[in-house]
Coordinates of C-alpha atoms in Angstrom, one line a residue:
X1 CA 85.2 -82.6 -62.4
X2 CA 82.6 -80.0 -63.6
X3 CA 82.7 -79.0 -59.9
X4 CA 85.7 -77.6 -60.8
X5 CA 85.0 -76.1 -64.5
X6 CA 85.4 -72.6 -65.2
X7 CA 82.3 -70.4 -65.5
X8 CA 80.8 -70.3 -69.1
X9 CA 83.5 -73.1 -69.3
X10 CA 82.3 -75.7 -71.6
X11 CA 83.1 -79.2 -70.7
X12 CA 85.3 -81.1 -73.1
X13 CA 85.5 -84.7 -71.5
X14 CA 82.5 -87.6 -71.3
X15 CA 82.8 -86.8 -67.0
X16 CA 82.4 -83.3 -67.0
X17 CA 79.2 -84.3 -69.3
X18 CA 77.9 -86.6 -67.1
X19 CA 79.1 -84.2 -64.6
X20 CA 76.6 -81.0 -65.7
X21 CA 73.9 -83.4 -66.6
X22 CA 73.7 -84.9 -62.9
X23 CA 73.6 -81.0 -61.3
X24 CA 71.1 -80.3 -63.2
X25 CA 69.5 -83.0 -62.5
X26 CA 69.1 -82.7 -59.2
X27 CA 68.7 -79.2 -59.1
X28 CA 65.4 -79.6 -61.5
X29 CA 64.2 -82.7 -58.6
X30 CA 64.8 -80.1 -55.8
X31 CA 62.9 -77.0 -57.5
X32 CA 60.4 -80.1 -57.7
X33 CA 60.5 -80.5 -54.2
X34 CA 60.5 -77.6 -53.4
X35 CA 57.6 -75.8 -55.7
X36 CA 56.1 -79.3 -53.8
X37 CA 57.2 -78.1 -50.4
X38 CA 55.3 -74.6 -51.6
X39 CA 51.7 -75.9 -52.3
X40 CA 52.0 -78.1 -49.0
X41 CA 52.1 -75.6 -47.0
X42 CA 49.7 -72.9 -48.9
X43 CA 47.1 -75.4 -48.2
X44 CA 48.1 -75.9 -44.4
X45 CA 47.1 -71.9 -43.7
X46 CA 48.0 -68.3 -43.0
X47 CA 50.5 -69.6 -40.2
X48 CA 53.2 -71.0 -43.3
X49 CA 52.5 -68.7 -46.6
X50 CA 55.8 -67.1 -45.8
X51 CA 57.4 -70.9 -45.9
X52 CA 56.2 -71.0 -49.1
X53 CA 56.7 -68.3 -50.6
X54 CA 60.0 -69.4 -49.8
X55 CA 59.8 -72.6 -51.2
X56 CA 59.1 -71.4 -53.8
X57 CA 62.0 -68.3 -53.9
X58 CA 64.2 -71.1 -53.9
X59 CA 62.6 -73.1 -56.7
X60 CA 63.2 -70.4 -59.0
X61 CA 66.3 -69.8 -58.4
X62 CA 67.8 -72.9 -59.0
X63 CA 67.8 -71.7 -63.2
X64 CA 66.9 -74.9 -63.7
X65 CA 63.3 -75.5 -65.1
X66 CA 61.8 -74.5 -68.0
X67 CA 60.3 -70.6 -68.6
X68 CA 56.8 -72.2 -68.4
X69 CA 57.1 -74.3 -65.5
X70 CA 58.8 -70.6 -63.8
X71 CA 56.0 -68.9 -64.4
X72 CA 54.0 -71.5 -62.2
X73 CA 56.4 -70.4 -59.4
X74 CA 56.1 -67.1 -59.8
X75 CA 51.8 -67.3 -60.0
X76 CA 51.9 -70.0 -56.9
X77 CA 54.8 -67.2 -55.1
X78 CA 51.5 -63.9 -56.3
X79 CA 48.5 -65.7 -55.5
X80 CA 50.5 -66.3 -52.0
X81 CA 51.3 -62.7 -51.7
X82 CA 48.2 -62.0 -53.0
X83 CA 47.0 -63.9 -50.0
X84 CA 48.9 -61.9 -47.6
X85 CA 47.9 -58.3 -48.6
X86 CA 51.5 -58.0 -50.4
X87 CA 50.0 -56.8 -53.7
X88 CA 52.8 -54.8 -55.6
X89 CA 54.8 -57.7 -55.4
X90 CA 51.8 -59.8 -56.3
X91 CA 51.5 -57.4 -59.8
X92 CA 55.5 -57.7 -59.8
X93 CA 55.7 -61.8 -59.4
X94 CA 52.0 -62.0 -61.9
X95 CA 53.6 -60.0 -64.8
X96 CA 57.0 -61.9 -65.3
X97 CA 54.9 -65.0 -65.0
X98 CA 53.1 -63.6 -68.0
X99 CA 56.3 -62.5 -69.8
X100 CA 57.0 -65.9 -69.0
X101 CA 54.9 -68.3 -70.2
X102 CA 52.0 -64.9 -71.3
X103 CA 49.3 -68.0 -71.7
X104 CA 49.0 -67.9 -68.2
X105 CA 45.5 -67.4 -67.2
X106 CA 46.5 -67.8 -63.2
X107 CA 49.0 -64.7 -63.5
X108 CA 46.9 -62.5 -64.9
X109 CA 44.0 -63.3 -62.2
X110 CA 46.0 -62.7 -59.9
X111 CA 46.9 -59.5 -61.6
X112 CA 44.5 -57.8 -62.5
X113 CA 43.2 -59.6 -58.2
X114 CA 46.0 -57.0 -56.8
X115 CA 45.9 -54.4 -59.4
X116 CA 41.7 -54.1 -57.8
X117 CA 43.0 -54.3 -54.0
X118 CA 45.1 -51.3 -55.0
X119 CA 42.2 -49.5 -56.6
X120 CA 44.4 -50.1 -60.5
X121 CA 41.4 -49.8 -61.8
X122 CA 42.7 -49.6 -65.8
X123 CA 45.4 -51.8 -64.9
X124 CA 43.2 -54.2 -63.4
X125 CA 41.0 -54.5 -66.7
X126 CA 43.4 -54.3 -68.6
X127 CA 44.8 -58.6 -67.0
X128 CA 41.7 -58.9 -66.2
X129 CA 40.6 -58.9 -69.8
X130 CA 44.0 -60.7 -71.5
X131 CA 42.9 -62.9 -69.1
X132 CA 39.9 -64.2 -70.9
X133 CA 41.2 -63.5 -74.4
X134 CA 42.9 -67.2 -73.2
X135 CA 40.4 -68.1 -72.1
X136 CA 36.5 -67.1 -72.5
X137 CA 34.7 -69.3 -70.8
X138 CA 36.5 -68.3 -67.0
X139 CA 33.8 -67.6 -64.7
X140 CA 35.4 -66.1 -62.4
X141 CA 37.6 -63.8 -65.1
X142 CA 34.4 -62.7 -66.1
X143 CA 32.7 -61.4 -62.4
X144 CA 36.2 -60.1 -62.2
X145 CA 35.6 -57.9 -65.7
X146 CA 32.5 -56.4 -64.1
X147 CA 33.1 -56.5 -60.9
X148 CA 36.0 -53.4 -62.4
X149 CA 33.8 -52.1 -65.7
X150 CA 31.7 -51.1 -62.9
X151 CA 34.1 -49.4 -60.7
X152 CA 35.7 -48.0 -63.2
X153 CA 32.5 -46.4 -65.1
X154 CA 32.2 -45.3 -61.4
X155 CA 35.9 -43.5 -61.0
X156 CA 35.2 -42.3 -64.2
X157 CA 32.6 -40.1 -63.5
X158 CA 34.1 -39.2 -60.0
X159 CA 36.8 -37.7 -61.9
X160 CA 34.8 -35.8 -64.5
X161 CA 32.9 -34.7 -61.7
X162 CA 36.7 -33.2 -59.7
X163 CA 37.6 -32.0 -63.1
X164 CA 34.9 -30.0 -63.7
X165 CA 34.6 -28.1 -59.7
X166 CA 39.0 -27.7 -60.6
X167 CA 37.4 -26.3 -64.0
X168 CA 35.1 -23.7 -62.5
X169 CA 37.6 -23.4 -59.6
X170 CA 40.3 -22.3 -62.0
X171 CA 38.2 -20.1 -64.5
X172 CA 36.6 -18.3 -61.7
X173 CA 40.5 -17.9 -59.7
X174 CA 41.4 -16.4 -63.5
X175 CA 38.2 -13.9 -63.4
X176 CA 39.3 -12.8 -60.3
X177 CA 43.2 -11.9 -61.5
X178 CA 41.5 -10.5 -64.4
X179 CA 39.5 -7.9 -62.5
X180 CA 42.3 -6.9 -59.5
X181 CA 40.0 -8.5 -56.2
X182 CA 41.5 -8.7 -53.8
X183 CA 40.6 -11.9 -51.8
X184 CA 40.6 -12.5 -47.9
X185 CA 39.8 -14.7 -45.3
X186 CA 35.6 -15.4 -45.0
X187 CA 34.8 -13.7 -41.7
X188 CA 30.4 -14.4 -41.5
X189 CA 30.7 -18.7 -42.8
X190 CA 28.1 -19.4 -40.1
X191 CA 25.5 -16.7 -42.1
X192 CA 26.6 -17.3 -45.7
X193 CA 28.0 -21.2 -45.3
X194 CA 29.8 -21.6 -48.5
X195 CA 28.6 -19.7 -50.6
X196 CA 30.7 -18.9 -53.8
X197 CA 29.9 -16.8 -56.5
X198 CA 29.7 -17.8 -60.6
X199 CA 30.0 -17.0 -63.8
X200 CA 27.4 -17.3 -66.5
X201 CA 27.8 -18.3 -70.0
X202 CA 28.6 -14.2 -70.8
X203 CA 31.7 -14.5 -68.0
X204 CA 29.8 -11.8 -65.7
X205 CA 30.5 -12.4 -62.3
X206 CA 27.1 -13.1 -59.7
X207 CA 28.1 -12.9 -56.4
X208 CA 26.4 -14.2 -53.0
X209 CA 26.4 -10.9 -50.6
X210 CA 26.6 -10.3 -47.3
X211 CA 24.4 -6.6 -45.3
X212 CA 25.1 -6.7 -41.4
X213 CA 23.4 -3.7 -40.1
X214 CA 25.6 -3.0 -37.7
X215 CA 24.2 -2.1 -34.8
X216 CA 22.2 -5.3 -34.1
X217 CA 24.6 -7.5 -36.2
X218 CA 21.3 -8.3 -38.1
X219 CA 22.0 -9.7 -41.6
X220 CA 20.3 -9.8 -44.6
X221 CA 21.6 -12.0 -47.4
X222 CA 21.8 -11.6 -51.2
X223 CA 22.0 -15.0 -52.7
X224 CA 22.5 -12.9 -56.7
X225 CA 23.8 -9.9 -56.7
X226 CA 25.3 -9.0 -60.5
X227 CA 28.7 -7.8 -60.4
X228 CA 26.6 -4.8 -62.8
X229 CA 24.0 -4.0 -61.0
X230 CA 24.7 -0.7 -58.8
X231 CA 23.8 -1.1 -55.2
X232 CA 20.1 0.9 -55.5
X233 CA 18.9 -1.5 -57.3
X234 CA 19.4 -4.7 -54.3
X235 CA 18.6 -1.8 -51.5
X236 CA 14.6 -0.9 -53.3
X237 CA 13.7 -3.9 -53.3
X238 CA 14.8 -5.3 -49.7
X239 CA 12.6 -1.2 -48.2
X240 CA 9.8 -2.5 -51.3
X241 CA 6.4 -1.5 -50.0
X242 CA 5.9 -5.5 -49.8
X243 CA 9.5 -6.3 -47.5
X244 CA 8.0 -7.3 -44.1
X245 CA 9.6 -4.7 -41.8
X246 CA 13.2 -5.4 -39.4
X247 CA 11.2 -7.4 -36.1
X248 CA 14.0 -5.2 -34.1
X249 CA 13.3 -1.7 -36.0
X250 CA 11.1 -0.4 -32.8
X251 CA 11.8 2.7 -33.5
X252 CA 11.4 3.1 -37.3
X253 CA 15.3 4.2 -38.7
X254 CA 16.3 1.7 -40.9
X255 CA 14.1 3.2 -43.5
X256 CA 15.2 3.3 -46.8
X257 CA 16.4 7.7 -46.8
X258 CA 17.9 7.2 -43.6
X259 CA 19.4 3.8 -44.1
X260 CA 24.0 4.1 -46.2
X261 CA 26.9 1.5 -46.6
X262 CA 30.1 1.0 -45.7
X263 CA 33.5 -1.4 -46.3
X264 CA 35.7 -1.7 -44.0
X265 CA 39.5 -1.2 -45.6
X266 CA 42.7 -1.2 -43.7
X267 CA 42.4 -5.0 -42.0
X268 CA 42.0 -7.8 -43.7
X269 CA 45.1 -10.5 -45.3
X270 CA 45.0 -11.0 -49.5
X271 CA 45.1 -14.9 -49.7
X272 CA 47.6 -16.7 -51.9
X273 CA 46.1 -18.2 -56.0
X274 CA 46.5 -21.1 -54.3
X275 CA 44.1 -20.6 -51.3
X276 CA 41.3 -19.0 -53.4
X277 CA 41.8 -22.5 -54.9
X278 CA 41.0 -24.2 -52.2
X279 CA 38.4 -21.6 -51.2
X280 CA 36.9 -22.6 -54.1
X281 CA 36.5 -26.2 -54.6
X282 CA 35.2 -26.4 -50.5
X283 CA 31.8 -28.4 -50.7
X284 CA 32.2 -29.5 -53.9
X285 CA 33.6 -32.4 -55.9
X286 CA 37.3 -31.4 -55.4
X287 CA 37.8 -30.7 -52.7
X288 CA 40.4 -33.5 -51.8
X289 CA 42.3 -32.1 -54.4
X290 CA 45.8 -31.3 -53.0
X291 CA 46.7 -27.6 -55.0
X292 CA 50.3 -26.7 -55.5
X293 CA 52.4 -25.2 -52.7
X294 CA 53.5 -22.3 -54.0
X295 CA 57.6 -20.9 -53.0
X296 CA 57.0 -18.4 -51.7
X297 CA 53.0 -16.3 -49.7
X298 CA 53.9 -13.4 -51.1
X299 CA 50.4 -12.3 -52.3
X300 CA 49.6 -12.2 -48.5
X301 CA 49.9 -9.0 -46.8
X302 CA 47.9 -6.7 -44.9
X303 CA 46.7 -5.8 -41.2
X304 CA 45.6 -7.6 -38.7
X305 CA 42.4 -5.1 -36.7
X306 CA 44.6 -5.0 -34.0
X307 CA 47.4 -3.4 -35.9
X308 CA 45.4 -0.1 -37.2
X309 CA 42.5 1.9 -37.0
X310 CA 39.0 1.5 -38.3
X311 CA 38.0 2.9 -41.1
X312 CA 34.6 2.2 -43.3
X313 CA 34.3 3.7 -46.2
X314 CA 30.5 4.9 -47.5
X315 CA 29.1 2.8 -51.2
X316 CA 27.2 5.4 -52.8
X317 CA 24.0 4.2 -54.3
X318 CA 24.5 4.8 -57.6
X319 CA 27.6 2.5 -58.3
X320 CA 27.8 -0.9 -59.3
X321 CA 29.6 -3.9 -56.3
X322 CA 31.8 -4.7 -59.4
X323 CA 33.5 -0.9 -59.6
X324 CA 33.8 -1.2 -55.7
X325 CA 35.0 -4.1 -55.4
X326 CA 37.8 -3.0 -56.7
X327 CA 38.2 -0.8 -54.7
X328 CA 41.9 -0.5 -53.8
X329 CA 41.4 -1.2 -50.0
X330 CA 38.1 -3.3 -50.6
X331 CA 39.2 -7.5 -49.5
X332 CA 36.6 -9.2 -50.1
X333 CA 36.4 -11.8 -47.3
X334 CA 35.3 -14.4 -49.4
X335 CA 32.0 -13.1 -50.5
X336 CA 31.2 -8.9 -50.6
X337 CA 30.5 -7.7 -47.7
X338 CA 28.6 -4.5 -46.0
X339 CA 27.9 -2.8 -43.6
X340 CA 24.6 -1.2 -43.3
X341 CA 23.7 2.3 -41.0
X342 CA 21.7 4.7 -40.3
X343 CA 21.6 8.8 -40.2
X344 CA 18.7 9.1 -38.1
X345 CA 19.7 5.8 -34.6
X346 CA 22.3 6.9 -32.0
X347 CA 24.4 4.4 -32.9
X348 CA 25.3 6.5 -36.8
X349 CA 27.5 9.0 -34.5
X350 CA 29.8 6.4 -33.1
X351 CA 29.9 4.5 -35.8
X352 CA 31.3 7.0 -37.7
X353 CA 33.7 8.1 -35.4
X354 CA 35.5 4.8 -35.9
X355 CA 34.4 3.3 -31.9
X356 CA 32.4 1.0 -33.2
X357 CA 34.8 -3.0 -33.9
X358 CA 34.1 -5.1 -35.4
X359 CA 32.8 -8.9 -32.5

């Protein structure tokens, strides 16, 4: 009997040949029947989809049908997985169907639909266009190709914007390193927003700079302070005759001749490059990029304001911005911050003595 034959052996008698032919016919009949049952379950609706998948799987396992017929089984199972939202499985089944029958248009369509659902636009475009090559008049495939192409164009545009934002941010990080600048955490973002430095075509950096009047915590914001500019250039403009008087300076203490600029040292934390890059990407198309994490943030160092006495360093107005922010104790709090005090004000001695702290 054929059932007692060893695996891989060939039939030697008419009886064994007859038995094998009968088994093959039975398996083929079973596979066809399971396929029809699966089709019926699909028509019965979502509650029966799992039963449909079971039928198609059992039919495939019979290994009794031709490649073309088995391709239809995989394609049908792909269809049900697609309806259930099992998109990865739907793609896998569709690919198996295509391997068995490269002219299975429905398999290409289902692979494209599942890929689209996973936002795998390149893959979706490939499957849809291949299917359309086989059936150029297929309306559903034509519609799908147009939909995917539009989404792909938008995705490519977004990716280009992300790449541009990332390149700009990396250029800035590199420029910080070349200049030996130390970047720290933001202190006054509520006053400045997400303002950031920019590099011009000559690779010269332009900074947004915050001037804070420590006595009253009033601020002046300079959006474009070239790193090669001196402080006197901007102070002359701020205190020119055409500039309106400071509304709170009723005693007229803050005049061009009486003001001095300072920056704080001995406090703040230097950030590692990854965190600086994240800051530079905020508010851009690359804001959601996950920057590679360093094994150890050895770049973070400094003192908290509770650990050290506040020390103020006077800025000589004839110096350039770059020269000042390159000083060893200068930590840029996202943007450079300088404090304005008046020699004529009673607040001046308190400030110089280190008795005033940032609120």
